[in-house]
Amino acid sequence: MKSAQPRLRADAVRNRERIVAAAREAMVEFGAEVPFDEIARRAGVGNATLYRHFADRRELIHHVTLSVMSRTADRAERALTEEPDAFEALRRFVHDAVEERIGALCPLLSDGVDPAHPDLLAARERLDAAVGAVMGAARDSGQLRADLAVGDLMVALTQLTRPLPGAGCVDFDAFVHRHLQLFLDGLRAPARSELPGSAATLEDLRRRCS
């Protein structure tokens, strides 16, 4: 019988969390190939500590992906719980979710993770359920148009947080929340036009990207 792995000490847990947070920040800024030295420096740990927690870049990227998905689901669940108005909960989630910089991370992480890993499947299911619940509440209240699914919302968030090439738009982040608000106005019911194609789920997106 296989013995259970020992639980990490509190300081080890904190170090691991700092490393994942620093890696996420550095990958947004420099890309997935950012040196481990830079990640360790930002996390305030030594290289040996980083390698003790994460054997290689692929393992670290895997945990950054899990962290981003978990934090995004957390934001959706909090918005739904804490906002009395269903569309306000959706609005809050959309504006909060851009802080995860999904658009910047998506292309970096897609090649570095195993999409069939059980942890990633569980994280995707939780994210799908959390965002679906926010959208469902707004739809049930009559404020969200009916021809949308979770994938549509996540594609929009990805596109609006994707960095532009070159240095000509150095203040791009300053416009994100303005453009999100324009996008949110387009989500309101009644719909002013018919959308082409069909609503996209997260599973649809996964299949198209695999």
PDB file of C-alpha atoms in Angstrom:
ATOM      1  CA  MET A   1       0.000   0.000   0.000  1.00  0.00           C
ATOM      2  CA  LYS A   2       1.338   3.374  -1.042  1.00  0.00           C
ATOM      3  CA  SER A   3       1.999   5.766   1.836  1.00  0.00           C
ATOM      4  CA  ALA A   4       0.445   9.210   1.733  1.00  0.00           C
ATOM      5  CA  GLN A   5       2.756  12.020   0.719  1.00  0.00           C
ATOM      6  CA  PRO A   6       3.704  14.303   3.625  1.00  0.00           C
ATOM      7  CA  ARG A   7       1.874  17.602   3.814  1.00  0.00           C
ATOM      8  CA  LEU A   8       3.917  20.706   3.113  1.00  0.00           C
ATOM      9  CA  ARG A   9       4.852  22.921   6.041  1.00  0.00           C
ATOM     10  CA  ALA A  10       3.167  26.329   6.179  1.00  0.00           C
ATOM     11  CA  ASP A  11       6.329  28.140   5.030  1.00  0.00           C
ATOM     12  CA  ALA A  12       6.732  25.688   2.143  1.00  0.00           C
ATOM     13  CA  VAL A  13       3.114  26.286   1.092  1.00  0.00           C
ATOM     14  CA  ARG A  14       3.726  30.051   1.143  1.00  0.00           C
ATOM     15  CA  ASN A  15       6.880  29.663  -0.943  1.00  0.00           C
ATOM     16  CA  ARG A  16       5.030  27.512  -3.473  1.00  0.00           C
ATOM     17  CA  GLU A  17       2.218  30.058  -3.755  1.00  0.00           C
ATOM     18  CA  ARG A  18       4.704  32.921  -4.169  1.00  0.00           C
ATOM     19  CA  ILE A  19       6.531  31.033  -6.912  1.00  0.00           C
ATOM     20  CA  VAL A  20       3.313  30.340  -8.849  1.00  0.00           C
ATOM     21  CA  ALA A  21       2.188  33.976  -8.506  1.00  0.00           C
ATOM     22  CA  ALA A  22       5.602  35.263  -9.608  1.00  0.00           C
ATOM     23  CA  ALA A  23       5.675  32.847 -12.547  1.00  0.00           C
ATOM     24  CA  ARG A  24       2.252  33.987 -13.706  1.00  0.00           C
ATOM     25  CA  GLU A  25       3.316  37.640 -13.536  1.00  0.00           C
ATOM     26  CA  ALA A  26       6.647  37.021 -15.282  1.00  0.00           C
ATOM     27  CA  MET A  27       5.076  34.889 -18.038  1.00  0.00           C
ATOM     28  CA  VAL A  28       2.571  37.642 -18.803  1.00  0.00           C
ATOM     29  CA  GLU A  29       5.429  40.106 -19.105  1.00  0.00           C
ATOM     30  CA  PHE A  30       8.145  38.042 -20.819  1.00  0.00           C
ATOM     31  CA  GLY A  31       6.544  34.850 -22.138  1.00  0.00           C
ATOM     32  CA  ALA A  32       6.678  31.212 -21.095  1.00  0.00           C
ATOM     33  CA  GLU A  33      10.467  31.007 -21.561  1.00  0.00           C
ATOM     34  CA  VAL A  34      11.200  33.594 -18.864  1.00  0.00           C
ATOM     35  CA  PRO A  35      14.343  32.488 -16.957  1.00  0.00           C
ATOM     36  CA  PHE A  36      13.775  30.644 -13.691  1.00  0.00           C
ATOM     37  CA  ASP A  37      16.252  33.104 -12.101  1.00  0.00           C
ATOM     38  CA  GLU A  38      13.780  35.920 -12.774  1.00  0.00           C
ATOM     39  CA  ILE A  39      10.852  33.947 -11.356  1.00  0.00           C
ATOM     40  CA  ALA A  40      12.839  33.057  -8.217  1.00  0.00           C
ATOM     41  CA  ARG A  41      13.877  36.699  -7.785  1.00  0.00           C
ATOM     42  CA  ARG A  42      10.293  37.927  -8.026  1.00  0.00           C
ATOM     43  CA  ALA A  43       9.120  35.244  -5.611  1.00  0.00           C
ATOM     44  CA  GLY A  44      11.844  36.136  -3.121  1.00  0.00           C
ATOM     45  CA  VAL A  45      13.237  32.595  -3.015  1.00  0.00           C
ATOM     46  CA  GLY A  46      16.432  30.909  -4.137  1.00  0.00           C
ATOM     47  CA  ASN A  47      16.708  28.825  -7.282  1.00  0.00           C
ATOM     48  CA  ALA A  48      17.108  25.695  -5.174  1.00  0.00           C
ATOM     49  CA  THR A  49      13.743  26.378  -3.499  1.00  0.00           C
ATOM     50  CA  LEU A  50      12.082  26.844  -6.894  1.00  0.00           C
ATOM     51  CA  TYR A  51      13.449  23.554  -8.216  1.00  0.00           C
ATOM     52  CA  ARG A  52      12.522  21.792  -4.996  1.00  0.00           C
ATOM     53  CA  HIS A  53       8.862  22.626  -5.702  1.00  0.00           C
ATOM     54  CA  PHE A  54       8.879  22.392  -9.514  1.00  0.00           C
ATOM     55  CA  ALA A  55      11.204  19.988 -11.279  1.00  0.00           C
ATOM     56  CA  ASP A  56      10.938  21.669 -14.691  1.00  0.00           C
ATOM     57  CA  ARG A  57       9.198  24.401 -16.676  1.00  0.00           C
ATOM     58  CA  ARG A  58       6.365  22.154 -17.811  1.00  0.00           C
ATOM     59  CA  GLU A  59       5.414  21.358 -14.214  1.00  0.00           C
ATOM     60  CA  LEU A  60       5.505  25.043 -13.269  1.00  0.00           C
ATOM     61  CA  ILE A  61       3.362  26.023 -16.275  1.00  0.00           C
ATOM     62  CA  HIS A  62       0.897  23.302 -15.305  1.00  0.00           C
ATOM     63  CA  HIS A  63       0.478  24.832 -11.844  1.00  0.00           C
ATOM     64  CA  VAL A  64       0.264  28.380 -13.197  1.00  0.00           C
ATOM     65  CA  THR A  65      -2.589  27.203 -15.427  1.00  0.00           C
ATOM     66  CA  LEU A  66      -4.382  25.600 -12.481  1.00  0.00           C
ATOM     67  CA  SER A  67      -3.918  28.774 -10.445  1.00  0.00           C
ATOM     68  CA  VAL A  68      -5.346  31.045 -13.147  1.00  0.00           C
ATOM     69  CA  MET A  69      -8.365  28.782 -13.664  1.00  0.00           C
ATOM     70  CA  SER A  70      -8.977  28.510  -9.915  1.00  0.00           C
ATOM     71  CA  ARG A  71      -8.650  32.255  -9.331  1.00  0.00           C
ATOM     72  CA  THR A  72     -11.003  32.994 -12.237  1.00  0.00           C
ATOM     73  CA  ALA A  73     -13.586  30.552 -10.842  1.00  0.00           C
ATOM     74  CA  ASP A  74     -13.178  32.161  -7.398  1.00  0.00           C
ATOM     75  CA  ARG A  75     -13.981  35.566  -8.902  1.00  0.00           C
ATOM     76  CA  ALA A  76     -17.142  34.230 -10.548  1.00  0.00           C
ATOM     77  CA  GLU A  77     -18.344  32.510  -7.369  1.00  0.00           C
ATOM     78  CA  ARG A  78     -17.719  35.595  -5.223  1.00  0.00           C
ATOM     79  CA  ALA A  79     -19.480  37.898  -7.672  1.00  0.00           C
ATOM     80  CA  LEU A  80     -22.567  35.675  -7.758  1.00  0.00           C
ATOM     81  CA  THR A  81     -22.651  35.347  -3.964  1.00  0.00           C
ATOM     82  CA  GLU A  82     -22.003  38.976  -3.083  1.00  0.00           C
ATOM     83  CA  GLU A  83     -23.903  40.956  -5.736  1.00  0.00           C
ATOM     84  CA  PRO A  84     -27.688  41.201  -5.301  1.00  0.00           C
ATOM     85  CA  ASP A  85     -28.297  42.038  -8.970  1.00  0.00           C
ATOM     86  CA  ALA A  86     -27.586  39.228 -11.428  1.00  0.00           C
ATOM     87  CA  PHE A  87     -26.256  41.401 -14.265  1.00  0.00           C
ATOM     88  CA  GLU A  88     -24.160  43.385 -11.806  1.00  0.00           C
ATOM     89  CA  ALA A  89     -22.609  40.070 -10.730  1.00  0.00           C
ATOM     90  CA  LEU A  90     -21.764  39.350 -14.381  1.00  0.00           C
ATOM     91  CA  ARG A  91     -20.368  42.849 -14.841  1.00  0.00           C
ATOM     92  CA  ARG A  92     -18.222  42.515 -11.722  1.00  0.00           C
ATOM     93  CA  PHE A  93     -16.905  39.117 -12.796  1.00  0.00           C
ATOM     94  CA  VAL A  94     -15.961  40.318 -16.282  1.00  0.00           C
ATOM     95  CA  HIS A  95     -14.063  43.340 -14.950  1.00  0.00           C
ATOM     96  CA  ASP A  96     -12.394  41.257 -12.230  1.00  0.00           C
ATOM     97  CA  ALA A  97     -11.451  38.407 -14.555  1.00  0.00           C
ATOM     98  CA  VAL A  98      -9.330  40.600 -16.830  1.00  0.00           C
ATOM     99  CA  GLU A  99      -6.884  40.967 -13.938  1.00  0.00           C
ATOM    100  CA  GLU A 100      -5.918  37.324 -14.557  1.00  0.00           C
ATOM    101  CA  ARG A 101      -4.632  38.346 -18.012  1.00  0.00           C
ATOM    102  CA  ILE A 102      -6.074  35.229 -19.626  1.00  0.00           C
ATOM    103  CA  GLY A 103      -5.367  36.555 -23.102  1.00  0.00           C
ATOM    104  CA  ALA A 104      -1.668  36.981 -22.374  1.00  0.00           C
ATOM    105  CA  LEU A 105      -1.337  33.560 -20.771  1.00  0.00           C
ATOM    106  CA  CYS A 106      -3.491  31.496 -23.118  1.00  0.00           C
ATOM    107  CA  PRO A 107      -1.046  31.146 -26.035  1.00  0.00           C
ATOM    108  CA  LEU A 108       1.873  30.666 -23.638  1.00  0.00           C
ATOM    109  CA  LEU A 109       0.260  27.907 -21.626  1.00  0.00           C
ATOM    110  CA  SER A 110      -1.501  25.952 -24.351  1.00  0.00           C
ATOM    111  CA  ASP A 111       1.689  24.184 -25.473  1.00  0.00           C
ATOM    112  CA  GLY A 112       2.977  23.507 -21.981  1.00  0.00           C
ATOM    113  CA  VAL A 113       0.185  21.519 -20.366  1.00  0.00           C
ATOM    114  CA  ASP A 114      -1.551  18.189 -20.759  1.00  0.00           C
ATOM    115  CA  PRO A 115      -5.215  19.071 -21.448  1.00  0.00           C
ATOM    116  CA  ALA A 116      -6.315  15.601 -20.313  1.00  0.00           C
ATOM    117  CA  HIS A 117      -4.633  15.823 -16.906  1.00  0.00           C
ATOM    118  CA  PRO A 118      -7.225  15.051 -14.181  1.00  0.00           C
ATOM    119  CA  ASP A 119      -6.409  18.233 -12.245  1.00  0.00           C
ATOM    120  CA  LEU A 120      -6.911  20.376 -15.333  1.00  0.00           C
ATOM    121  CA  LEU A 121     -10.151  18.608 -16.232  1.00  0.00           C
ATOM    122  CA  ALA A 122     -11.466  19.246 -12.703  1.00  0.00           C
ATOM    123  CA  ALA A 123     -10.375  22.900 -12.826  1.00  0.00           C
ATOM    124  CA  ARG A 124     -12.043  23.354 -16.215  1.00  0.00           C
ATOM    125  CA  GLU A 125     -15.287  21.816 -14.941  1.00  0.00           C
ATOM    126  CA  ARG A 126     -15.287  24.105 -11.915  1.00  0.00           C
ATOM    127  CA  LEU A 127     -14.596  27.170 -14.070  1.00  0.00           C
ATOM    128  CA  ASP A 128     -17.314  26.190 -16.534  1.00  0.00           C
ATOM    129  CA  ALA A 129     -19.818  25.717 -13.693  1.00  0.00           C
ATOM    130  CA  ALA A 130     -18.887  28.972 -11.938  1.00  0.00           C
ATOM    131  CA  VAL A 131     -19.059  31.176 -15.030  1.00  0.00           C
ATOM    132  CA  GLY A 132     -22.147  29.301 -16.236  1.00  0.00           C
ATOM    133  CA  ALA A 133     -23.886  30.042 -12.941  1.00  0.00           C
ATOM    134  CA  VAL A 134     -23.155  33.778 -13.242  1.00  0.00           C
ATOM    135  CA  MET A 135     -24.414  33.839 -16.825  1.00  0.00           C
ATOM    136  CA  GLY A 136     -27.404  31.656 -15.963  1.00  0.00           C
ATOM    137  CA  ALA A 137     -28.515  33.996 -13.183  1.00  0.00           C
ATOM    138  CA  ALA A 138     -28.249  37.006 -15.494  1.00  0.00           C
ATOM    139  CA  ARG A 139     -30.144  35.131 -18.211  1.00  0.00           C
ATOM    140  CA  ASP A 140     -32.876  33.998 -15.800  1.00  0.00           C
ATOM    141  CA  SER A 141     -33.318  37.591 -14.634  1.00  0.00           C
ATOM    142  CA  GLY A 142     -34.082  38.606 -18.224  1.00  0.00           C
ATOM    143  CA  GLN A 143     -31.017  40.874 -18.463  1.00  0.00           C
ATOM    144  CA  LEU A 144     -28.672  38.663 -20.528  1.00  0.00           C
ATOM    145  CA  ARG A 145     -29.389  37.729 -24.117  1.00  0.00           C
ATOM    146  CA  ALA A 146     -30.198  34.050 -24.540  1.00  0.00           C
ATOM    147  CA  ASP A 147     -27.887  33.160 -27.449  1.00  0.00           C
ATOM    148  CA  LEU A 148     -24.620  33.077 -25.451  1.00  0.00           C
ATOM    149  CA  ALA A 149     -22.677  30.388 -23.613  1.00  0.00           C
ATOM    150  CA  VAL A 150     -19.611  30.327 -21.382  1.00  0.00           C
ATOM    151  CA  GLY A 151     -17.219  29.908 -24.298  1.00  0.00           C
ATOM    152  CA  ASP A 152     -18.458  33.119 -25.922  1.00  0.00           C
ATOM    153  CA  LEU A 153     -17.695  35.093 -22.777  1.00  0.00           C
ATOM    154  CA  MET A 154     -14.265  33.520 -22.266  1.00  0.00           C
ATOM    155  CA  VAL A 155     -13.260  34.130 -25.892  1.00  0.00           C
ATOM    156  CA  ALA A 156     -14.143  37.817 -25.478  1.00  0.00           C
ATOM    157  CA  LEU A 157     -12.144  38.063 -22.245  1.00  0.00           C
ATOM    158  CA  THR A 158      -9.198  36.359 -23.932  1.00  0.00           C
ATOM    159  CA  GLN A 159      -9.273  38.700 -26.914  1.00  0.00           C
ATOM    160  CA  LEU A 160      -9.622  41.839 -24.805  1.00  0.00           C
ATOM    161  CA  THR A 161      -6.650  40.906 -22.623  1.00  0.00           C
ATOM    162  CA  ARG A 162      -4.329  39.703 -25.388  1.00  0.00           C
ATOM    163  CA  PRO A 163      -1.255  41.940 -25.649  1.00  0.00           C
ATOM    164  CA  LEU A 164      -0.809  43.743 -28.947  1.00  0.00           C
ATOM    165  CA  PRO A 165       2.482  43.278 -30.839  1.00  0.00           C
ATOM    166  CA  GLY A 166       5.024  46.078 -30.867  1.00  0.00           C
ATOM    167  CA  ALA A 167       5.373  49.041 -28.568  1.00  0.00           C
ATOM    168  CA  GLY A 168       2.825  51.346 -30.172  1.00  0.00           C
ATOM    169  CA  CYS A 169       0.112  50.623 -27.584  1.00  0.00           C
ATOM    170  CA  VAL A 170       2.002  50.947 -24.326  1.00  0.00           C
ATOM    171  CA  ASP A 171      -1.114  52.202 -22.527  1.00  0.00           C
ATOM    172  CA  PHE A 172      -3.364  49.464 -23.897  1.00  0.00           C
ATOM    173  CA  ASP A 173      -4.358  48.331 -20.394  1.00  0.00           C
ATOM    174  CA  ALA A 174      -5.912  51.729 -19.752  1.00  0.00           C
ATOM    175  CA  PHE A 175      -8.569  50.961 -22.391  1.00  0.00           C
ATOM    176  CA  VAL A 176      -9.452  47.409 -21.350  1.00  0.00           C
ATOM    177  CA  HIS A 177     -12.173  48.278 -18.835  1.00  0.00           C
ATOM    178  CA  ARG A 178     -13.726  50.843 -21.216  1.00  0.00           C
ATOM    179  CA  HIS A 179     -13.937  48.227 -23.950  1.00  0.00           C
ATOM    180  CA  LEU A 180     -15.249  45.634 -21.503  1.00  0.00           C
ATOM    181  CA  GLN A 181     -18.100  47.970 -20.634  1.00  0.00           C
ATOM    182  CA  LEU A 182     -18.957  48.366 -24.313  1.00  0.00           C
ATOM    183  CA  PHE A 183     -18.900  44.565 -24.618  1.00  0.00           C
ATOM    184  CA  LEU A 184     -21.176  44.181 -21.577  1.00  0.00           C
ATOM    185  CA  ASP A 185     -23.686  46.610 -23.071  1.00  0.00           C
ATOM    186  CA  GLY A 186     -23.850  44.272 -26.078  1.00  0.00           C
ATOM    187  CA  LEU A 187     -24.693  41.315 -23.820  1.00  0.00           C
ATOM    188  CA  ARG A 188     -27.859  42.870 -22.454  1.00  0.00           C
ATOM    189  CA  ALA A 189     -31.310  41.649 -23.403  1.00  0.00           C
ATOM    190  CA  PRO A 190     -33.216  42.296 -25.523  1.00  0.00           C
ATOM    191  CA  ALA A 191     -30.692  41.484 -28.240  1.00  0.00           C
ATOM    192  CA  ARG A 192     -30.470  44.055 -31.022  1.00  0.00           C
ATOM    193  CA  SER A 193     -29.261  41.575 -33.647  1.00  0.00           C
ATOM    194  CA  GLU A 194     -28.944  37.880 -34.344  1.00  0.00           C
ATOM    195  CA  LEU A 195     -25.490  36.418 -33.775  1.00  0.00           C
ATOM    196  CA  PRO A 196     -23.960  34.288 -36.553  1.00  0.00           C
ATOM    197  CA  GLY A 197     -23.023  30.709 -35.709  1.00  0.00           C
ATOM    198  CA  SER A 198     -23.906  29.017 -32.441  1.00  0.00           C
ATOM    199  CA  ALA A 199     -23.100  29.601 -28.789  1.00  0.00           C
ATOM    200  CA  ALA A 200     -19.740  28.151 -27.716  1.00  0.00           C
ATOM    201  CA  THR A 201     -19.075  26.121 -24.584  1.00  0.00           C
ATOM    202  CA  LEU A 202     -15.671  25.617 -22.957  1.00  0.00           C
ATOM    203  CA  GLU A 203     -15.699  22.072 -24.326  1.00  0.00           C
ATOM    204  CA  ASP A 204     -16.199  23.471 -27.845  1.00  0.00           C
ATOM    205  CA  LEU A 205     -13.164  25.695 -27.354  1.00  0.00           C
ATOM    206  CA  ARG A 206     -11.066  22.809 -26.050  1.00  0.00           C
ATOM    207  CA  ARG A 207     -11.944  20.638 -29.055  1.00  0.00           C
ATOM    208  CA  ARG A 208     -11.162  23.384 -31.533  1.00  0.00           C
ATOM    209  CA  CYS A 209      -7.796  24.101 -29.916  1.00  0.00           C
ATOM    210  CA  SER A 210      -6.716  20.442 -29.638  1.00  0.00           C
TER     211      SER A 210
END
